[in-house]
């Protein structure tokens, strides 16, 4: 199913002029799916093209686009019915939409709406959310700070894509504010914990993989199948409360420190759109078990940036990194997730884990960027080790080569803690 086809032709242009701007995230080679509404109306499925959205719900209602014979898949206000279709239907639909938007198309009477005129919504019903820990650089940094620099990586890390089952209920779309969480805190000099607002609120720069094709309970996946079962990818900010985390995380892993909010970008960039940007995983420090061997390059070359804006300041880029550094690809995470016989469902979201590169300016969390507060960042005259109320964080990402495949924005602003339980 994977492979290059006419939708990846770099010479293709669209009659939607803004899609031909080399700076746009959304040229005709991208075609990411999202869910929008206008003037408080019903949710609709659309595809981003330049600075416009093509209304797929309207096209399907008019009989001009029929991904599934005899049933509507763009009328539920989420992508799940479309993602549950056979993978051939994803490709055929992408090809059909590219033809409709191609500069050579004669008919330009299509339902377009400006991206500035709509509200974006969560693009999928998140069936489950699993968060991994797949960057060797991140795991090494955190292990150095929280445990022992000489044994920073746990002995299992080089063999298993480490993960935990997170909360689907608090995955929100870009633009949704996040309240500072409260929880149990215990400082190094405290005899007992107390309950109060998190003092070490952090971000995690991640990529989210969205499962399209399900595998039934009891039926594990090969790496090749897992790669193709992933429908697409979004940017993900996995907000984290570091002080709650250090007190609660042993022995069963993070819990409330990660449960209060995870933000995703509104546009799902399809796996097919990323086909030209596949790269192999980094060299293995220790050989992986046979079920985790990859025959194909399953990582992607995606440039990623994080910017932080203080309440009355200007945005500053605090990290620049790349998804290609990840030790375990999303496909391998999915293989491991299903390896016990765990059923993976349409709409499952897999967080990559914090994406940190090899250099201090490429770390994907404030915990690492400020080295747990020892080296605060200077942002527009203000000092930051962790997030303050009113701070806004925006993640962007794009592939560049023959054309640019962008992910849009993944933004959120910190609201004060809700007071209770004191
Ligand atoms: Mn995370």
Coordinates of C-alpha atoms and ligand atoms in Angstrom, one line a residue:
X1 CA 0.0 0.0 0.0
X2 CA 2.8 2.4 0.8
X3 CA 4.9 3.8 -2.0
X4 CA 5.1 6.8 -4.2
X5 CA 2.3 7.7 -6.6
X6 CA 1.1 10.7 -8.6
X7 CA 0.0 12.4 -5.3
X8 CA 3.7 12.8 -4.5
X9 CA 4.6 14.4 -7.8
X10 CA 6.6 17.6 -6.8
X11 CA 5.5 19.4 -10.1
X12 CA 1.9 19.3 -9.2
X13 CA 0.3 22.7 -8.5
X14 CA -3.2 23.6 -7.3
X15 CA -5.7 26.1 -8.7
X16 CA -6.0 27.2 -5.0
X17 CA -3.2 29.8 -5.4
X18 CA -2.2 29.9 -1.7
X19 CA -1.3 26.2 -1.9
X20 CA 1.5 27.0 -4.4
X21 CA 3.3 29.3 -1.9
X22 CA 6.5 27.5 -1.0
X23 CA 6.0 28.6 2.6
X24 CA 2.6 27.0 3.1
X25 CA 2.3 23.9 5.3
X26 CA -0.5 22.6 3.1
X27 CA 0.5 22.2 -0.6
X28 CA -1.4 19.8 -2.8
X29 CA 1.1 17.1 -1.9
X30 CA 0.0 17.2 1.8
X31 CA -3.8 17.1 2.0
X32 CA -4.2 16.7 5.8
X33 CA -7.6 15.9 7.3
X34 CA -9.3 17.9 10.1
X35 CA -12.7 18.8 11.6
X36 CA -14.1 22.3 11.6
X37 CA -17.2 24.3 12.1
X38 CA -18.3 27.7 11.0
X39 CA -20.5 30.2 12.9
X40 CA -21.4 27.6 15.6
X41 CA -22.7 25.2 13.0
X42 CA -22.2 21.5 12.9
X43 CA -18.8 19.8 12.7
X44 CA -17.6 19.0 9.2
X45 CA -14.6 17.1 7.9
X46 CA -12.3 19.0 5.7
X47 CA -8.9 18.9 4.0
X48 CA -6.4 21.8 4.3
X49 CA -5.2 23.3 1.0
X50 CA -3.1 26.4 1.2
X51 CA -5.0 28.8 3.5
X52 CA -8.3 27.2 2.6
X53 CA -10.3 24.1 3.7
X54 CA -12.1 21.8 1.2
X55 CA -15.4 20.7 2.8
X56 CA -15.4 17.0 2.4
X57 CA -18.7 16.6 4.2
X58 CA -20.4 18.8 1.5
X59 CA -18.6 16.9 -1.3
X60 CA -19.8 13.6 0.0
X61 CA -23.4 14.9 0.5
X62 CA -23.4 16.1 -3.1
X63 CA -22.2 12.7 -4.3
X64 CA -18.9 14.1 -5.7
X65 CA -16.7 12.1 -3.3
X66 CA -17.6 8.6 -2.1
X67 CA -14.9 6.9 -0.1
X68 CA -17.2 4.1 1.0
X69 CA -19.8 2.6 -1.2
X70 CA -23.3 2.9 0.2
X71 CA -22.4 4.8 3.4
X72 CA -21.3 8.2 4.6
X73 CA -18.0 8.5 6.3
X74 CA -17.6 12.3 6.6
X75 CA -20.9 13.1 8.4
X76 CA -20.0 12.2 12.0
X77 CA -17.8 15.2 12.8
X78 CA -14.8 12.9 13.4
X79 CA -12.4 11.1 11.1
X80 CA -12.9 7.6 12.7
X81 CA -15.5 6.3 10.2
X82 CA -13.1 7.2 7.3
X83 CA -10.1 5.8 9.1
X84 CA -11.9 2.5 9.7
X85 CA -12.2 2.0 5.9
X86 CA -9.7 -0.3 4.1
X87 CA -6.3 1.3 3.5
X88 CA -7.0 1.3 -0.3
X89 CA -9.9 3.6 0.3
X90 CA -7.6 6.1 2.1
X91 CA -5.3 6.2 -1.0
X92 CA -8.0 6.4 -3.5
X93 CA -9.6 9.3 -1.6
X94 CA -6.3 11.1 -1.4
X95 CA -5.8 10.6 -5.2
X96 CA -9.3 11.8 -6.0
X97 CA -9.0 14.9 -3.8
X98 CA -5.6 15.8 -5.4
X99 CA -7.3 15.5 -8.8
X100 CA -10.1 17.8 -7.8
X101 CA -7.6 20.5 -6.5
X102 CA -5.1 20.1 -9.3
X103 CA -4.3 23.2 -11.5
X104 CA -5.3 21.1 -14.5
X105 CA -8.9 20.5 -13.1
X106 CA -11.5 22.2 -15.2
X107 CA -14.3 22.4 -12.5
X108 CA -13.4 24.8 -9.8
X109 CA -16.9 25.0 -8.2
X110 CA -15.9 23.3 -5.0
X111 CA -16.9 24.1 -1.4
X112 CA -13.9 26.0 0.0
X113 CA -13.8 28.0 3.3
X114 CA -11.0 30.2 4.6
X115 CA -9.1 28.7 7.5
X116 CA -9.3 32.0 9.3
X117 CA -13.2 31.8 9.2
X118 CA -13.6 28.5 11.1
X119 CA -13.2 26.9 14.5
X120 CA -11.1 23.7 14.5
X121 CA -12.1 20.7 16.7
X122 CA -10.5 17.5 17.9
X123 CA -10.1 15.6 14.6
X124 CA -10.6 12.1 16.0
X125 CA -12.6 10.4 18.7
X126 CA -9.6 9.3 20.8
X127 CA -10.3 5.7 21.5
X128 CA -7.2 5.3 23.9
X129 CA -4.1 7.2 24.5
X130 CA -0.8 5.5 25.1
X131 CA 2.3 7.5 25.7
X132 CA 5.8 6.2 25.0
X133 CA 9.4 7.1 26.0
X134 CA 11.2 6.5 22.8
X135 CA 14.0 9.1 22.6
X136 CA 17.2 7.8 23.9
X137 CA 18.5 11.3 24.5
X138 CA 15.4 12.2 26.5
X139 CA 15.4 9.0 28.6
X140 CA 19.1 9.5 29.3
X141 CA 18.6 13.1 30.4
X142 CA 15.7 12.3 32.6
X143 CA 17.4 9.3 34.1
X144 CA 20.4 11.4 34.9
X145 CA 18.3 14.0 36.7
X146 CA 15.8 11.7 38.5
X147 CA 18.1 8.8 39.3
X148 CA 21.8 8.2 38.5
X149 CA 23.9 9.8 35.7
X150 CA 26.1 6.6 35.5
X151 CA 23.0 4.4 35.0
X152 CA 20.7 6.8 33.3
X153 CA 19.0 4.3 31.0
X154 CA 17.1 1.5 32.8
X155 CA 18.3 -1.9 31.7
X156 CA 15.1 -2.6 29.8
X157 CA 15.2 0.6 27.7
X158 CA 17.4 -0.6 24.9
X159 CA 15.1 -3.7 24.4
X160 CA 11.5 -2.5 24.9
X161 CA 9.6 0.6 23.6
X162 CA 8.7 1.7 27.2
X163 CA 5.2 3.2 27.5
X164 CA 2.2 3.6 29.8
X165 CA -1.6 3.8 29.2
X166 CA -2.6 7.4 29.4
X167 CA -5.9 9.3 29.4
X168 CA -7.9 9.7 26.2
X169 CA -10.5 11.9 28.0
X170 CA -8.2 14.9 28.4
X171 CA -6.7 14.9 24.8
X172 CA -7.7 18.4 23.5
X173 CA -7.2 20.3 20.2
X174 CA -4.8 23.1 19.8
X175 CA -6.0 26.4 21.2
X176 CA -7.6 24.8 24.3
X177 CA -6.3 26.4 27.5
X178 CA -4.9 24.1 30.2
X179 CA -5.4 24.6 33.9
X180 CA -2.3 24.2 36.1
X181 CA -2.9 20.9 37.8
X182 CA -2.8 20.3 41.6
X183 CA -1.6 17.2 43.2
X184 CA 0.5 15.6 45.8
X185 CA 3.9 17.2 46.2
X186 CA 6.8 16.4 48.4
X187 CA 10.0 18.4 48.4
X188 CA 13.3 16.9 49.4
X189 CA 13.1 18.4 52.9
X190 CA 9.4 17.5 53.5
X191 CA 8.6 14.6 55.8
X192 CA 5.2 14.2 54.4
X193 CA 3.5 15.3 51.1
X194 CA 1.0 18.1 50.8
X195 CA -1.7 18.9 48.2
X196 CA -1.3 22.0 46.1
X197 CA -0.7 23.5 42.6
X198 CA 2.1 22.0 40.5
X199 CA 5.3 24.2 40.8
X200 CA 7.1 22.5 37.9
X201 CA 4.7 22.6 35.0
X202 CA 6.3 21.4 31.8
X203 CA 5.8 20.6 28.2
X204 CA 6.7 17.5 26.2
X205 CA 7.3 17.9 22.5
X206 CA 5.9 14.8 20.9
X207 CA 4.5 13.4 17.7
X208 CA 1.2 11.5 17.9
X209 CA 0.5 8.5 15.7
X210 CA -3.1 7.7 15.0
X211 CA -4.1 4.1 14.4
X212 CA -6.5 3.7 11.5
X213 CA -6.7 -0.1 11.0
X214 CA -7.5 -2.1 14.1
X215 CA -6.1 -5.5 15.0
X216 CA -8.4 -7.8 16.9
X217 CA -7.5 -9.0 20.4
X218 CA -5.1 -11.9 20.3
X219 CA -3.7 -11.0 16.9
X220 CA -0.2 -9.4 17.1
X221 CA 1.2 -7.3 14.2
X222 CA 4.3 -7.5 12.1
X223 CA 6.4 -4.3 11.7
X224 CA 5.3 -3.9 8.1
X225 CA 1.6 -4.2 9.0
X226 CA 1.9 -1.9 11.9
X227 CA 3.5 0.8 9.7
X228 CA 0.6 0.6 7.3
X229 CA -2.1 0.5 10.0
X230 CA -1.1 4.0 11.1
X231 CA -3.4 6.5 9.4
X232 CA -1.5 9.6 10.2
X233 CA 0.4 11.9 12.5
X234 CA -0.2 15.0 14.6
X235 CA 1.9 17.2 16.8
X236 CA 1.4 16.5 20.5
X237 CA 2.2 18.5 23.6
X238 CA 2.0 16.1 26.5
X239 CA 1.8 18.6 29.4
X240 CA 3.6 17.2 32.4
X241 CA 3.7 18.1 36.2
X242 CA 7.3 17.2 37.1
X243 CA 7.0 17.6 40.8
X244 CA 3.8 15.4 40.9
X245 CA 5.6 13.0 38.7
X246 CA 8.8 12.4 40.8
X247 CA 6.7 11.6 43.9
X248 CA 4.1 9.3 42.2
X249 CA 5.9 7.5 39.4
X250 CA 7.4 4.5 41.2
X251 CA 6.5 1.7 40.9
X252 CA 3.7 1.9 38.3
X253 CA 4.7 4.9 36.2
X254 CA 3.2 8.4 35.7
X255 CA -0.4 8.9 36.7
X256 CA -1.9 12.3 37.6
X257 CA 1.3 14.1 36.5
X258 CA 0.2 13.3 32.9
X259 CA -3.5 13.0 33.2
X260 CA -4.7 16.6 33.1
X261 CA -4.2 17.5 29.5
X262 CA -2.5 16.6 26.2
X263 CA -2.8 18.9 23.2
X264 CA -2.8 17.8 19.6
X265 CA -2.7 19.8 16.4
X266 CA -5.9 19.9 14.4
X267 CA -4.6 18.6 11.1
X268 CA -3.9 14.9 10.7
X269 CA -1.0 14.5 8.2
X270 CA -1.5 11.2 6.6
X271 CA 1.2 8.5 6.6
X272 CA 0.9 8.6 2.8
X273 CA 1.8 12.3 2.7
X274 CA 5.0 11.6 4.6
X275 CA 6.2 8.8 2.2
X276 CA 9.0 10.8 0.7
X277 CA 10.5 11.7 4.2
X278 CA 11.0 8.2 5.6
X279 CA 14.4 7.6 7.2
X280 CA 15.8 4.6 9.0
X281 CA 16.0 4.4 12.8
X282 CA 19.3 5.3 14.5
X283 CA 21.9 2.5 14.9
X284 CA 20.9 -0.1 17.5
X285 CA 23.1 -0.1 20.6
X286 CA 21.9 -3.7 21.3
X287 CA 20.1 -5.9 18.8
X288 CA 16.4 -5.9 19.1
X289 CA 14.4 -9.1 19.4
X290 CA 13.2 -10.6 16.1
X291 CA 9.6 -9.3 16.5
X292 CA 11.0 -5.7 16.7
X293 CA 13.1 -5.9 13.5
X294 CA 12.1 -3.4 10.9
X295 CA 12.6 -4.2 7.2
X296 CA 11.8 -0.7 6.0
X297 CA 12.7 2.8 7.2
X298 CA 9.8 3.8 9.5
X299 CA 11.1 7.0 11.0
X300 CA 10.5 10.4 9.4
X301 CA 12.7 13.4 8.8
X302 CA 10.4 16.1 10.5
X303 CA 11.9 19.4 11.7
X304 CA 10.3 20.4 15.0
X305 CA 10.2 23.7 16.9
X306 CA 8.8 24.8 20.3
X307 CA 8.1 28.5 21.0
X308 CA 7.2 30.0 24.4
X309 CA 5.3 33.3 24.8
X310 CA 5.2 34.9 28.3
X311 CA 1.9 36.7 29.2
X312 CA 3.1 40.1 28.0
X313 CA 6.1 39.1 25.9
X314 CA 7.1 38.0 22.5
X315 CA 7.4 34.4 21.3
X316 CA 10.8 32.8 21.6
X317 CA 11.9 29.6 20.0
X318 CA 13.2 27.4 22.9
X319 CA 13.9 24.2 21.0
X320 CA 14.7 23.0 17.5
X321 CA 14.9 19.2 17.0
X322 CA 13.9 16.4 14.6
X323 CA 11.8 13.3 14.8
X324 CA 14.4 11.3 13.0
X325 CA 16.4 10.9 16.3
X326 CA 13.7 8.7 17.8
X327 CA 15.1 5.3 18.8
X328 CA 11.7 3.5 18.4
X329 CA 9.4 4.4 15.5
X330 CA 5.7 4.7 15.9
X331 CA 5.4 1.5 13.9
X332 CA 7.6 -0.4 16.4
X333 CA 5.6 1.0 19.3
X334 CA 2.5 -0.3 17.7
X335 CA 4.1 -3.7 17.1
X336 CA 5.1 -3.9 20.8
X337 CA 1.7 -2.6 21.9
X338 CA -0.1 -5.4 20.0
X339 CA 2.6 -8.1 20.8
X340 CA 0.8 -9.4 23.9
X341 CA -2.5 -9.7 22.0
X342 CA -3.7 -6.2 23.0
X343 CA -6.4 -5.0 20.6
X344 CA -5.5 -1.7 18.9
X345 CA -8.5 0.2 17.7
X346 CA -9.3 2.9 15.1
X347 CA -8.7 6.2 16.8
X348 CA -6.0 5.0 19.2
X349 CA -3.4 7.7 19.8
X350 CA 0.3 6.8 20.4
X351 CA 2.5 9.5 21.8
X352 CA 6.1 9.2 20.6
X353 CA 7.5 10.3 23.9
X354 CA 9.5 13.6 24.3
X355 CA 11.6 14.2 21.2
X356 CA 15.0 15.4 22.3
X357 CA 18.0 15.7 20.0
X358 CA 21.7 15.3 20.9
X359 CA 22.4 19.0 21.7
X360 CA 21.1 21.2 24.6
X361 CA 19.1 23.4 22.2
X362 CA 17.3 20.4 20.8
X363 CA 15.7 19.1 24.0
X364 CA 12.0 18.7 24.0
X365 CA 11.0 19.6 27.6
X366 CA 11.7 22.5 30.0
X367 CA 13.0 19.9 32.5
X368 CA 15.9 19.2 30.1
X369 CA 16.2 22.8 28.7
X370 CA 16.6 24.3 32.2
X371 CA 18.2 21.1 33.6
X372 CA 15.6 20.9 36.3
X373 CA 15.8 24.6 37.1
X374 CA 19.6 24.8 37.4
X375 CA 20.0 26.7 34.1
X376 CA 16.8 28.9 33.6
X377 CA 16.0 30.1 30.1
X378 CA 15.9 33.8 29.4
X379 CA 12.8 34.7 27.4
X380 CA 12.1 38.4 26.5
X381 CA 13.7 39.6 29.8
X382 CA 12.1 36.9 31.9
X383 CA 13.6 33.9 33.5
X384 CA 11.9 30.5 33.0
X385 CA 12.7 27.1 34.4
X386 CA 9.1 25.8 34.1
X387 CA 5.8 27.3 32.9
X388 CA 4.1 30.3 34.6
X389 CA 0.4 31.1 34.5
X390 CA -0.4 32.9 31.2
X391 CA 2.5 31.3 29.3
X392 CA 1.6 30.1 25.9
X393 CA 3.5 27.2 24.1
X394 CA 3.3 26.5 20.4
X395 CA 4.8 23.5 18.6
X396 CA 5.3 23.5 14.9
X397 CA 6.8 20.9 12.5
X398 CA 7.5 20.4 8.9
X399 CA 9.3 18.2 6.4
X400 CA 11.2 19.9 3.6
X401 CA 12.6 18.6 0.4
X402 CA 10.9 18.7 -3.1
X403 CA 8.0 20.2 -1.2
X404 CA 7.0 21.1 2.3
X405 CA 4.7 19.0 4.4
X406 CA 3.7 21.0 7.4
X407 CA 1.7 20.1 10.5
X408 CA 0.2 23.5 11.4
X409 CA 0.2 24.6 15.1
X410 CA -0.2 22.8 18.4
X411 CA -0.8 25.6 20.9
X412 CA -2.0 26.0 24.5
X413 CA -2.0 28.6 27.2
X414 CA -1.6 27.9 31.0
X415 CA -4.5 29.0 33.2
X416 CA -4.2 29.3 37.0
X417 CA -4.8 26.2 39.1
X418 CA -8.4 25.5 40.2
X419 CA -8.3 25.8 44.0
X420 CA -9.8 22.9 46.0
X421 CA -8.8 20.3 48.5
X422 CA -6.6 22.5 50.6
Ligands
LIG1 MN1 4.9 12.1 27.3

